[in-house]
Amino acid sequence: MPSAKTNLTLTTPIRALPGVREEHALKLEQLGVPNVGRLLTHLPHRHEWIRAQSGLADLEVGIIGSAIGEVSATKVTGFGRKARFQAVITDETGRLDLVFFNQAFLAKKIHPGMTLRVQGKPNVYGGGLQMSNPSFSIIPTEELGGLPEDQDDEYRPVYPATEGITSEQIRAIVTRVLDTGCALIEDHLPDAYRSERAMPSLADAYRMMHAPQSEDEVKAARRRLAYDELLLLQLGVHMKRAHLRQTLTAPALERTKEINERLAARMPFVLTGAQQRVVGEISRDLALTVPMNRLVQGDVGSGKTVVALDAMLLAIAHGHQATLMAPTEILAEQHYLSIQSMLEGGSVKVELLTGSMAQADRESVRARIASGEIDLVVGTHALVSQGVVFKSLAVAVIDEQHRFGVQQRAQFRVKGAGSEAESHETPHVLVMTATPIPRTIGLTIFGDLDISTIDGMPPGRSPVTTTLVPPDRRGAVYERVRARIEMGEQAFVVVPAIDTGASNTGNALRDLRTVVADLEGGPLHGKRVAAMHGRLERSTREHIMGRFRAGLIDCLVATTVIEVGVDVPNATVMVIEEADRFGLAQLHQLRGRVGRGEKPGYCVLIGEPTTDDGIQRLRAMTETTSGFVLSERDLEIRGPGDVFGTRQSGMAPFLVADPLKDLELLQMARRDAAAWIAESPNLDRPEDTAARRRLLKSHGKWLGIGDVG
Ligand code: ADP
Ligand code: MG
């Protein structure tokens, strides 16, 4: 008669396993573990040593141990929710107190004279050893004497337990299916491939994770499983890249000598060495019909805009169009104004496209983009990437993109002769960020992007000094602000507020007005203070920014609308209220608004952080002005998912791999994936089947490669 066990498959439901309690099966289902296959991939989050059974006298404080003893006394103390059951067990070596909180009912189960096997972590209590809430079993009299002797210490998995099922209960269920289940796991890596890299088989890796013989086995298993996660992601990223390269083309924009001279003449200053190098890297990409996909990272104020402008002008010189997209209207407006002034007197037609424009104006701009009359469109991401049809878009620049994943890059439509579905023309894409991407993350998530770095600042920058001040010393801070204003300098005060989105806006604006009123009535009495937030009309904002730039406003109290790009060299002081409410990247961006001229800059963070993260963030700000250092610190504090929006990207989180610690594995996975995809771009050879299936399952959707091949 076939037992249930021999019929076991990876899709066998947990609830169908003999001996598994209904409520445990249900709990596992709720944890996303409905069947045997998922159970095997439900990994312990750590392992711990369990000492083999010992005499009661040999138990050690703080180390999980197990022992057997006879119950010599029991009692229930306390009432109601405080009720607890206490017992004492003894053996020939000594005694141990047991306490079970909230389990007065045990008085009906455990009686003096019984023999108990207990397991737990002893602590010192009342001069002796005590275990609280140990796991225990009652040993029936007939089994006494037949107890196993020489057990070994055990290295045991600890599963993330939740209410309703303990780690031990999970372990018991895993143990039932481990051998049979693991034997069914197909390996997507061939034997030779694995042995070259000294990796265990997938079946062994899972077996060693759940039931290790030693710490080394856990290490080996972890290495294999982490490698798999990194490899599958890299295969996905490389597959997507290969696919794009095979199917899409962009106009080749060669940088002739003549064009080069014309562009150089347009530049308002001599490019720094770093800028020239990056311009060179971009130009090499643009000369090809392979669409560029390049990230330019450079700290706040490093001069990314002119680098982008150069690429856009190259497109226009070849008779195509270009677009520059910014994350906010304020920044789009500012780019528009500065580009216009740089191109003044030339023939390039520049237009602005934002959401606050009147409908009719917007329609007219769209029509002139479609006809090709407009050469360069500056706008917000949302407006330009959705549904604007270009006559011939060759270069698209996405500015200050803090959050992006491979799949999030804007989609463009180019009016072509063929139908849209057949159009394989795409622009070259340049993404710019001041939130530098630590190398590890760059390699992992942005594996399909080429990265250029502007390291170094344009000449004439002044250092910014950052201090952290508790709220009760705010008065002194604004006295200093007043002093700077009296020396002819200007200040920003940033107030945390949510600018868009309905619910908090009322409060936020009240906060902003209160701050302005307090300053005008107090430390900045007689000075010109103005408020600015994202809810103001565009014309009002432009007017305020214009006045601030012209020195007609001394102190601008603003929400984070000034976070990126605002460029007023005479502004030397920035006060950030409730600084602990901002993220590290945001604080760094904000601080970048000062120290843009010859005069030294000051950034004062007002706050009294109470969380660990908050303290670390603000401390990091006072310790360094390097965006690169800060982004590494941010990563340590928050973890990669948060920092680069991978959580939002829909990318499956790593369960085993830690891209920060597994750098070597990551590089190996990257090399291996590149080689694999070079040989089999669509992973359609028979030997690729398992890898392909796993890859599509974990990354197909968010990478948009479900239908590749
Ligand atoms: P970010 O990289 O933060 O976008 P911007 O492109 O806004 O920086 O440049 C910051 C400031 O530096 C601008 O005022 C810009 O005109 C100026 N700038 C950029 N490159 C140079 C350069 N090579 N020499 C002098 N000033 C420069
Ligand atoms: Mg910029």
XYZ file of C-alpha atoms and ligand atoms in Angstrom:
737
model
C 0.000 0.000 0.000
C 1.556 3.347 -1.005
C 1.971 5.625 1.961
C 1.160 9.318 1.699
C 4.860 9.937 1.912
C 5.814 8.170 -1.313
C 3.228 10.233 -3.183
C 4.636 13.449 -1.863
C 5.259 16.226 -4.394
C 6.398 19.793 -3.938
C 2.836 20.945 -4.438
C 1.380 18.641 -1.793
C -0.566 20.869 0.595
C 0.762 21.018 4.148
C -2.718 20.189 5.400
C -2.642 16.920 3.482
C 0.450 15.721 5.333
C -0.352 13.038 7.869
C 0.103 14.153 11.460
C 0.009 17.903 10.815
C -2.522 19.713 12.931
C -5.207 21.664 11.126
C -4.444 24.903 12.973
C -0.745 24.646 12.131
C -1.471 24.064 8.457
C -3.755 27.088 8.517
C -1.141 29.228 10.229
C 1.474 28.246 7.655
C -0.942 29.074 4.866
C -1.344 32.497 6.380
C 2.436 32.841 6.394
C 2.425 32.142 2.663
C 3.499 28.528 3.063
C 0.712 26.378 1.645
C 2.677 23.425 0.322
C 5.791 21.314 0.669
C 7.797 23.294 -1.873
C 7.204 26.580 -0.097
C 7.896 24.947 3.243
C 11.350 23.906 2.078
C 12.096 27.456 0.942
C 10.768 28.878 4.217
C 14.213 29.286 5.716
C 15.273 29.586 9.319
C 16.465 33.084 10.117
C 19.201 31.781 12.370
C 20.549 28.639 14.006
C 21.422 27.928 17.588
C 23.259 25.303 19.506
C 21.190 23.075 21.725
C 23.181 21.267 24.360
C 22.598 17.576 24.596
C 20.655 16.405 27.575
C 22.509 16.842 30.819
C 22.056 16.464 34.540
C 20.229 19.354 36.172
C 23.433 20.488 37.859
C 25.168 20.823 34.487
C 22.694 23.294 33.018
C 24.308 26.633 32.223
C 22.784 30.049 32.619
C 21.786 31.569 29.278
C 22.454 28.490 27.146
C 19.612 26.382 25.891
C 19.826 23.017 27.528
C 17.655 20.019 28.103
C 17.326 17.746 31.072
C 15.057 15.184 32.664
C 13.807 15.300 36.239
C 11.075 14.160 38.510
C 8.429 16.649 39.569
C 8.775 17.145 43.300
C 6.357 20.037 43.894
C 3.819 22.161 42.015
C 1.724 25.217 42.790
C -0.331 27.924 41.107
C 0.275 31.512 42.186
C -1.434 34.771 41.253
C -4.878 35.250 39.795
C -6.456 35.862 36.436
C -4.025 37.133 33.850
C -1.188 37.048 36.355
C -1.745 33.410 37.250
C 1.279 31.201 36.810
C 2.091 27.583 37.327
C 5.290 26.675 39.126
C 6.990 23.333 39.455
C 10.232 21.990 40.811
C 12.031 19.053 39.223
C 14.953 17.154 40.660
C 17.384 14.468 39.616
C 20.324 12.912 41.405
C 22.516 15.931 40.545
C 20.307 18.830 41.604
C 17.079 20.786 41.195
C 15.509 23.205 38.733
C 12.574 25.579 39.150
C 10.088 25.860 36.307
C 7.668 28.707 35.854
C 4.879 28.849 33.291
C 3.285 32.252 32.959
C -0.350 32.407 32.029
C -0.660 28.673 32.065
C -2.390 27.878 35.334
C -4.200 25.060 33.499
C -0.969 23.066 33.622
C -1.839 22.294 37.238
C -4.273 19.755 35.829
C -1.589 18.156 33.659
C 1.593 18.104 35.690
C 1.675 16.406 39.062
C 4.345 15.507 41.585
C 5.918 12.146 40.830
C 5.814 12.555 37.047
C 8.978 12.607 34.972
C 9.444 15.610 32.634
C 11.856 16.298 29.847
C 12.379 20.084 29.678
C 14.228 22.317 27.301
C 14.936 26.004 27.728
C 17.338 28.699 28.703
C 17.998 28.711 32.447
C 18.321 31.968 34.341
C 19.283 32.618 37.939
C 16.311 33.066 40.219
C 16.165 33.074 44.006
C 19.665 31.636 44.290
C 18.988 28.648 42.036
C 18.360 28.004 38.350
C 14.980 28.575 36.765
C 13.511 28.043 33.301
C 10.549 30.124 32.355
C 8.065 28.755 29.845
C 10.344 25.851 28.867
C 9.167 23.394 26.301
C 8.466 20.121 28.019
C 7.111 16.667 27.544
C 5.816 14.223 30.070
C 7.637 10.928 29.880
C 5.291 7.974 30.391
C 6.428 5.615 33.133
C 6.779 2.697 30.734
C 9.402 4.620 28.715
C 11.569 5.397 31.696
C 14.833 3.563 31.503
C 14.657 3.281 27.727
C 15.815 6.857 27.254
C 18.449 7.618 24.647
C 21.859 8.048 26.201
C 24.743 9.636 24.333
C 23.027 12.403 22.367
C 25.148 15.006 20.642
C 24.831 18.761 20.818
C 22.609 19.928 18.035
C 22.831 22.940 15.732
C 19.216 23.714 15.291
C 17.285 26.015 12.932
C 15.208 28.802 14.393
C 12.287 29.814 12.201
C 10.608 33.167 12.370
C 7.748 32.110 14.592
C 4.474 33.948 14.896
C 1.542 33.638 17.175
C -0.106 30.310 16.603
C 2.930 28.335 15.569
C 6.320 28.068 17.218
C 9.672 27.588 15.599
C 9.787 24.078 17.012
C 6.412 23.225 15.530
C 7.572 24.452 12.138
C 10.734 22.430 12.517
C 8.744 19.316 13.311
C 6.715 19.679 10.111
C 9.813 20.414 8.032
C 11.490 17.325 9.443
C 8.633 15.144 8.190
C 9.121 16.145 4.559
C 12.752 17.176 4.392
C 14.361 14.135 2.811
C 11.565 13.222 0.426
C 10.950 16.882 -0.475
C 14.575 17.803 -1.089
C 14.988 14.822 -3.397
C 12.324 16.384 -5.645
C 14.067 19.753 -6.007
C 15.437 20.255 -9.467
C 18.726 22.091 -9.701
C 18.952 24.876 -12.267
C 22.747 24.762 -12.157
C 24.489 21.843 -13.895
C 26.815 19.648 -11.816
C 29.971 20.872 -13.534
C 28.976 24.512 -13.111
C 28.417 23.937 -9.400
C 31.570 22.055 -8.723
C 33.629 24.740 -10.469
C 32.266 27.161 -7.905
C 32.336 24.731 -4.982
C 28.606 25.015 -4.457
C 26.361 22.299 -3.037
C 23.328 21.144 -4.983
C 20.085 22.973 -4.331
C 18.654 19.906 -2.581
C 21.686 19.689 -0.301
C 21.567 23.419 0.368
C 17.988 23.215 1.616
C 18.703 20.085 3.599
C 21.692 21.774 5.254
C 19.712 24.888 6.020
C 16.934 22.975 7.770
C 18.962 20.203 9.389
C 22.634 21.132 9.470
C 25.281 18.813 10.844
C 27.583 21.750 11.546
C 28.004 25.489 11.272
C 30.018 24.982 8.109
C 27.060 23.328 6.435
C 24.909 26.353 7.122
C 27.596 28.583 5.644
C 27.874 26.482 2.507
C 24.099 26.340 2.108
C 23.765 30.078 2.624
C 26.424 30.775 0.039
C 24.630 28.685 -2.565
C 21.197 30.190 -1.877
C 22.529 33.756 -1.801
C 24.366 33.174 -5.050
C 21.161 31.888 -6.625
C 19.243 35.007 -5.675
C 21.933 37.278 -7.040
C 22.398 35.174 -10.160
C 18.699 35.077 -11.048
C 18.428 38.848 -10.720
C 21.540 39.369 -12.820
C 20.287 36.937 -15.451
C 17.053 38.918 -15.587
C 18.780 42.244 -15.902
C 21.173 40.989 -18.576
C 18.393 39.271 -20.467
C 16.401 42.466 -20.546
C 19.402 44.426 -21.672
C 20.186 41.969 -24.448
C 16.588 42.082 -25.535
C 16.500 45.872 -25.715
C 19.723 45.905 -27.657
C 18.413 43.408 -30.157
C 15.112 45.081 -30.794
C 15.454 48.820 -30.240
C 17.505 51.419 -32.006
C 18.205 55.087 -31.424
C 19.546 57.688 -33.831
C 23.328 57.765 -34.050
C 24.487 61.228 -33.042
C 28.027 61.743 -34.073
C 30.019 64.546 -32.579
C 31.699 66.107 -35.571
C 34.413 68.680 -35.187
C 32.119 71.410 -36.392
C 29.316 70.486 -33.987
C 31.823 70.252 -31.172
C 32.996 73.815 -31.761
C 29.449 75.088 -31.864
C 28.581 73.357 -28.598
C 31.704 74.573 -26.822
C 30.843 78.135 -27.798
C 27.436 77.714 -26.150
C 28.833 76.661 -22.789
C 28.870 79.534 -20.315
C 32.069 78.315 -18.660
C 34.949 75.921 -19.119
C 33.893 72.412 -18.134
C 35.803 70.802 -15.280
C 37.913 67.731 -15.952
C 35.233 65.501 -14.476
C 32.513 67.092 -16.607
C 34.623 66.687 -19.747
C 35.229 63.042 -18.996
C 31.511 62.388 -18.560
C 30.661 64.328 -21.719
C 33.140 62.039 -23.477
C 31.492 58.910 -22.094
C 28.059 60.116 -23.157
C 29.252 61.115 -26.621
C 30.646 57.662 -27.254
C 27.244 56.154 -26.412
C 25.344 58.641 -28.523
C 27.419 57.911 -31.619
C 25.901 54.417 -31.785
C 22.454 53.192 -32.743
C 22.334 51.131 -29.541
C 20.117 53.190 -27.237
C 22.103 54.785 -24.443
C 21.005 53.963 -20.927
C 23.338 55.931 -18.724
C 23.224 57.241 -15.213
C 25.205 60.347 -14.371
C 25.810 60.653 -10.677
C 27.385 63.703 -9.161
C 26.990 65.388 -5.858
C 24.676 68.332 -5.379
C 26.178 71.280 -7.244
C 28.692 69.223 -9.217
C 27.352 70.605 -12.483
C 25.250 67.896 -14.044
C 22.956 70.242 -15.949
C 25.494 71.460 -18.505
C 26.559 67.896 -19.161
C 22.959 67.038 -19.974
C 22.566 70.197 -22.010
C 25.542 69.210 -24.103
C 23.917 65.873 -24.963
C 20.617 67.547 -25.774
C 22.267 70.093 -28.045
C 24.020 67.272 -29.853
C 20.623 65.765 -30.646
C 19.314 69.099 -31.840
C 22.396 69.697 -33.973
C 21.474 66.488 -35.797
C 17.960 67.735 -36.437
C 16.281 65.747 -33.649
C 14.516 66.791 -30.442
C 15.502 66.505 -26.795
C 13.723 66.650 -23.480
C 14.730 67.398 -19.911
C 12.406 66.117 -17.213
C 12.505 67.266 -13.618
C 10.784 65.844 -10.560
C 9.045 69.061 -9.544
C 7.546 72.051 -11.280
C 9.869 74.406 -9.450
C 12.894 72.601 -10.753
C 11.468 72.356 -14.254
C 10.826 76.095 -14.235
C 14.316 76.800 -13.024
C 15.908 74.564 -15.667
C 13.772 76.214 -18.293
C 14.863 79.702 -17.261
C 18.543 78.860 -17.005
C 18.619 76.923 -20.278
C 16.824 79.741 -22.005
C 19.356 82.236 -20.780
C 22.279 79.992 -21.771
C 20.853 79.569 -25.278
C 19.840 83.167 -25.690
C 20.395 84.536 -29.169
C 20.632 81.083 -30.727
C 18.122 79.291 -32.879
C 17.188 76.473 -30.489
C 13.489 76.568 -29.629
C 12.908 75.725 -25.945
C 9.518 75.301 -24.264
C 8.206 74.472 -20.818
C 5.484 71.893 -20.190
C 4.029 71.628 -16.697
C 0.771 70.674 -15.058
C -0.043 74.154 -13.850
C -0.097 75.569 -17.380
C -3.468 76.447 -18.802
C -4.971 73.626 -20.806
C -4.854 75.595 -24.054
C -1.167 76.449 -23.624
C -0.397 72.850 -22.887
C -2.210 71.682 -25.988
C -0.358 74.191 -28.098
C 3.023 73.057 -26.753
C 2.092 69.433 -27.374
C 1.111 70.202 -30.922
C 4.374 72.004 -31.578
C 6.325 69.110 -30.055
C 4.556 66.727 -32.424
C 5.243 68.919 -35.436
C 8.907 69.227 -34.519
C 8.767 72.989 -34.165
C 10.006 72.767 -30.574
C 13.549 71.442 -30.225
C 13.895 71.133 -26.484
C 11.083 70.467 -24.012
C 11.604 71.034 -20.306
C 8.905 69.622 -18.067
C 7.966 67.428 -15.181
C 8.500 63.668 -15.477
C 4.878 62.862 -15.458
C 3.874 65.289 -18.132
C 6.544 64.552 -20.626
C 6.806 60.811 -20.329
C 3.108 60.143 -20.580
C 1.635 60.465 -23.944
C 3.559 63.360 -25.412
C 4.276 62.466 -29.016
C 7.541 63.747 -30.417
C 8.357 64.140 -34.051
C 11.849 62.825 -33.498
C 13.055 62.492 -29.949
C 16.723 61.520 -29.761
C 17.801 62.361 -26.207
C 15.704 62.194 -23.038
C 17.224 63.416 -19.796
C 15.624 62.524 -16.464
C 16.905 64.837 -13.765
C 17.244 64.179 -10.051
C 15.765 60.778 -10.152
C 16.170 59.472 -6.625
C 14.061 56.464 -7.084
C 14.183 54.326 -10.072
C 14.434 50.782 -11.026
C 15.161 49.228 -14.301
C 11.529 49.100 -15.284
C 10.636 52.599 -14.273
C 12.394 54.481 -16.964
C 10.096 56.653 -18.942
C 8.433 55.384 -22.054
C 8.398 57.639 -25.072
C 6.508 57.664 -28.236
C 8.045 58.869 -31.386
C 5.869 59.612 -34.337
C 7.119 57.214 -36.943
C 6.137 56.024 -40.350
C 5.230 52.553 -39.133
C 2.529 51.727 -36.668
C 3.400 52.255 -33.061
C 3.711 48.599 -32.286
C 6.325 48.217 -34.965
C 8.286 51.315 -34.069
C 11.599 50.245 -32.655
C 12.966 53.764 -32.395
C 13.696 54.906 -28.917
C 15.627 57.867 -27.552
C 18.963 57.705 -25.789
C 18.225 58.048 -22.093
C 20.328 59.894 -19.556
C 19.368 59.740 -15.901
C 20.904 62.202 -13.468
C 21.078 61.802 -9.729
C 22.718 63.515 -6.805
C 21.959 60.502 -4.649
C 24.983 58.498 -5.521
C 24.500 54.839 -5.818
C 26.829 52.731 -3.750
C 28.729 50.366 -5.947
C 27.045 47.291 -4.581
C 23.592 48.561 -5.345
C 24.671 49.853 -8.712
C 25.832 46.386 -9.603
C 22.782 44.642 -8.250
C 19.788 46.611 -9.203
C 21.036 48.883 -11.884
C 22.888 46.172 -13.658
C 21.595 47.388 -17.000
C 22.684 50.989 -16.563
C 26.040 52.384 -17.442
C 27.243 54.760 -14.791
C 29.248 57.975 -15.160
C 30.421 59.897 -12.148
C 31.144 63.601 -11.865
C 33.585 63.542 -8.999
C 34.689 66.997 -8.062
C 33.086 70.394 -7.956
C 33.268 73.417 -10.219
C 35.758 75.981 -8.956
C 34.745 78.592 -6.394
C 32.659 76.501 -4.018
C 32.731 77.122 -0.297
C 32.457 74.507 2.390
C 29.251 74.184 4.388
C 29.470 73.780 8.159
C 26.659 71.720 9.677
C 25.583 71.787 13.303
C 22.867 70.027 15.244
C 21.014 72.188 17.746
C 18.271 71.143 20.178
C 14.943 72.975 19.847
C 15.340 74.900 23.106
C 18.302 76.742 21.599
C 16.399 77.834 18.522
C 16.533 81.489 19.676
C 20.304 81.628 19.335
C 20.098 80.066 15.888
C 17.824 82.789 14.563
C 20.033 85.452 16.134
C 22.805 84.100 13.936
C 20.506 84.096 10.939
C 19.741 87.737 11.634
C 23.444 88.527 11.816
C 24.069 86.929 8.381
C 21.155 88.828 6.896
C 22.596 92.054 8.263
C 25.813 91.221 6.432
C 23.811 91.161 3.201
C 23.418 87.398 2.941
C 20.199 85.404 2.644
C 18.699 82.433 4.448
C 16.429 79.457 3.920
C 14.272 78.010 6.657
C 12.881 74.583 5.819
C 9.801 73.283 7.565
C 8.709 69.669 7.184
C 5.394 69.541 5.433
C 3.565 67.545 2.923
C 2.961 69.752 -0.036
C 0.790 67.663 -2.179
C -1.805 65.163 -1.228
C -4.832 66.484 0.491
C -5.049 65.418 4.090
C -2.080 67.086 5.738
C -1.931 70.178 3.627
C -4.003 72.316 5.903
C -1.762 71.634 8.847
C 1.371 72.017 6.839
C 0.382 75.440 5.597
C -0.617 76.508 9.067
C 2.810 75.408 10.289
C 4.474 77.385 7.550
C 2.483 80.527 8.305
C 3.133 80.158 12.025
C 6.864 79.976 11.425
C 6.768 83.066 9.219
C 4.699 84.985 11.763
C 6.968 83.944 14.637
C 10.062 85.026 12.757
C 8.617 88.339 11.630
C 7.350 89.099 15.099
C 10.547 87.904 16.782
C 14.162 87.374 15.764
C 13.744 88.516 12.163
C 11.666 91.568 13.021
C 11.977 94.146 10.262
C 13.501 91.669 7.794
C 11.809 90.535 4.625
C 10.448 87.033 5.177
C 8.407 85.112 2.618
C 6.825 81.675 2.498
C 6.858 79.243 -0.339
C 5.179 75.890 -0.817
C 4.082 73.622 -3.590
C 0.447 74.612 -3.425
C 1.083 78.130 -4.650
C 0.318 79.045 -8.233
C 3.252 78.658 -10.509
C 3.336 82.367 -11.289
C 3.373 83.197 -7.588
C 6.215 80.780 -6.987
C 8.189 82.188 -9.902
C 7.591 85.651 -8.558
C 8.818 84.718 -5.077
C 11.855 82.865 -6.402
C 12.638 85.790 -8.655
C 12.524 88.189 -5.721
C 14.656 85.900 -3.595
C 17.213 85.555 -6.374
C 17.246 89.332 -6.794
C 17.905 89.809 -3.069
C 14.525 91.375 -2.345
C 13.689 88.680 0.200
C 16.017 88.021 3.152
C 14.629 84.776 4.427
C 12.630 82.227 2.518
C 10.588 79.877 4.667
C 9.766 76.870 2.563
C 8.741 73.285 2.443
C 10.937 70.809 0.603
C 9.901 72.356 -2.709
C 13.340 73.932 -2.620
C 14.965 70.562 -2.144
C 16.498 70.201 -5.542
C 18.199 72.493 -7.944
C 17.422 75.892 -6.464
C 20.520 77.951 -7.117
C 20.962 81.258 -5.265
C 24.672 81.805 -4.501
C 24.003 84.645 -2.025
C 22.010 82.330 0.254
C 24.453 81.186 2.911
C 22.356 79.908 5.787
C 19.915 77.071 5.918
C 17.934 76.240 9.025
C 16.075 72.938 8.917
C 13.299 72.718 11.492
C 12.418 69.293 12.892
C 15.350 67.897 10.992
C 14.787 64.411 12.349
C 11.698 64.174 10.192
C 13.725 64.214 6.980
C 15.585 61.390 5.319
C 19.311 61.549 4.838
C 19.200 62.001 1.080
C 16.697 64.792 1.495
C 18.767 66.587 4.124
C 21.786 66.406 1.876
C 19.803 67.815 -1.035
C 18.480 70.625 1.104
C 21.923 71.494 2.391
C 23.122 71.684 -1.186
C 21.167 74.938 -1.545
C 23.812 76.801 0.439
C 27.547 77.147 -0.093
C 26.995 77.757 -3.795
C 28.948 80.998 -3.903
C 32.205 82.364 -2.542
C 30.902 82.865 0.984
C 30.987 79.915 3.374
C 27.695 78.204 4.054
C 26.008 77.192 7.291
C 23.451 74.504 7.808
C 21.711 74.253 11.156
C 19.684 71.163 11.913
C 17.171 71.810 14.660
C 16.014 68.639 16.263
C 16.243 66.201 19.078
C 16.090 62.801 17.437
C 14.716 60.079 19.634
C 15.135 57.026 17.436
C 18.412 55.300 16.762
C 18.083 55.889 13.057
C 17.316 59.547 13.603
C 20.371 60.067 15.775
C 22.593 58.317 13.258
C 21.202 60.309 10.345
C 21.703 63.711 11.908
C 25.119 62.760 13.210
C 26.137 61.646 9.727
C 25.069 65.049 8.397
C 27.323 66.892 10.827
C 30.239 64.582 10.098
C 30.488 64.721 6.326
C 29.447 66.803 3.354
C 30.156 64.066 0.842
C 27.068 62.710 -0.817
C 28.918 59.495 -1.521
C 29.773 58.899 2.099
C 26.233 59.814 3.124
C 24.639 57.412 0.718
C 26.781 54.579 2.069
C 25.773 55.546 5.589
C 22.150 55.725 4.562
C 22.393 52.250 3.188
C 23.830 50.972 6.456
C 21.134 52.691 8.465
C 18.156 51.783 6.362
C 19.064 48.874 4.164
C 19.050 48.789 0.381
C 15.347 48.313 -0.197
C 14.400 51.611 1.308
C 17.192 53.709 -0.051
C 16.757 53.124 -3.708
C 13.128 52.410 -3.878
C 13.636 48.792 -4.745
C 10.718 48.075 -2.475
C 8.550 50.292 -4.643
C 10.025 48.805 -7.786
C 8.328 45.507 -7.080
C 11.610 43.666 -7.098
C 11.408 40.562 -4.949
C 13.441 41.226 -1.816
C 16.497 39.119 -1.160
C 15.815 36.505 1.473
C 19.310 35.203 1.874
C 21.705 37.480 -0.004
C 22.891 40.718 1.469
C 24.343 42.808 -1.338
C 26.340 44.806 1.193
C 28.116 41.806 2.616
C 28.078 39.429 -0.316
C 30.006 41.652 -2.671
C 32.226 38.850 -3.870
C 29.278 36.572 -4.622
C 27.578 39.475 -6.338
C 30.500 40.035 -8.658
C 30.695 36.353 -9.407
C 26.962 36.238 -10.162
C 27.277 39.245 -12.416
C 30.129 37.760 -14.432
C 28.393 34.404 -14.647
C 25.104 35.958 -15.743
C 26.772 38.037 -18.436
C 28.521 34.964 -19.823
C 25.374 32.863 -19.656
C 23.229 35.442 -21.467
C 25.932 35.992 -24.073
C 25.665 32.295 -24.923
C 21.915 32.032 -24.629
C 20.253 35.465 -24.746
C 16.739 34.103 -24.322
C 17.633 31.197 -22.055
C 15.868 28.923 -24.481
C 18.261 25.988 -24.605
C 16.951 22.818 -22.991
C 19.555 23.043 -20.219
C 18.342 26.564 -19.359
C 14.760 25.541 -18.721
C 14.867 25.421 -14.943
C 16.841 28.656 -14.612
C 14.500 30.410 -17.015
C 11.412 29.247 -15.169
C 12.772 30.399 -11.808
C 13.964 33.684 -13.266
C 10.612 34.548 -14.809
C 8.845 33.559 -11.642
C 10.852 35.866 -9.434
C 11.695 38.734 -11.775
C 9.655 38.391 -14.950
C 6.934 40.745 -13.929
C 8.797 43.694 -12.502
C 11.470 43.542 -15.169
C 8.809 43.255 -17.834
C 10.470 40.222 -19.403
C 7.639 37.776 -18.976
C 7.137 37.525 -22.695
C 10.721 37.735 -23.881
C 11.680 35.082 -26.436
P 23.774 69.856 -10.082
O 24.804 68.827 -10.403
O 23.464 69.887 -8.633
O 22.562 69.742 -10.954
P 24.111 72.293 -11.487
O 24.187 71.694 -12.825
O 22.866 72.977 -11.112
O 24.483 71.239 -10.384
O 25.339 73.277 -11.315
C 25.526 73.987 -10.124
C 26.098 75.348 -10.406
O 27.420 75.233 -10.875
C 25.337 76.106 -11.461
O 25.245 77.430 -11.039
C 26.207 75.966 -12.677
O 26.020 77.069 -13.541
C 27.582 75.968 -12.083
N 28.584 75.261 -12.884
C 28.447 74.047 -13.445
N 29.579 73.674 -14.081
C 30.468 74.674 -13.906
C 31.819 74.893 -14.321
N 32.480 73.997 -15.048
N 32.408 76.040 -13.949
C 31.745 76.938 -13.209
N 30.487 76.819 -12.797
C 29.831 75.696 -13.132
Mg 20.634 69.641 -10.889
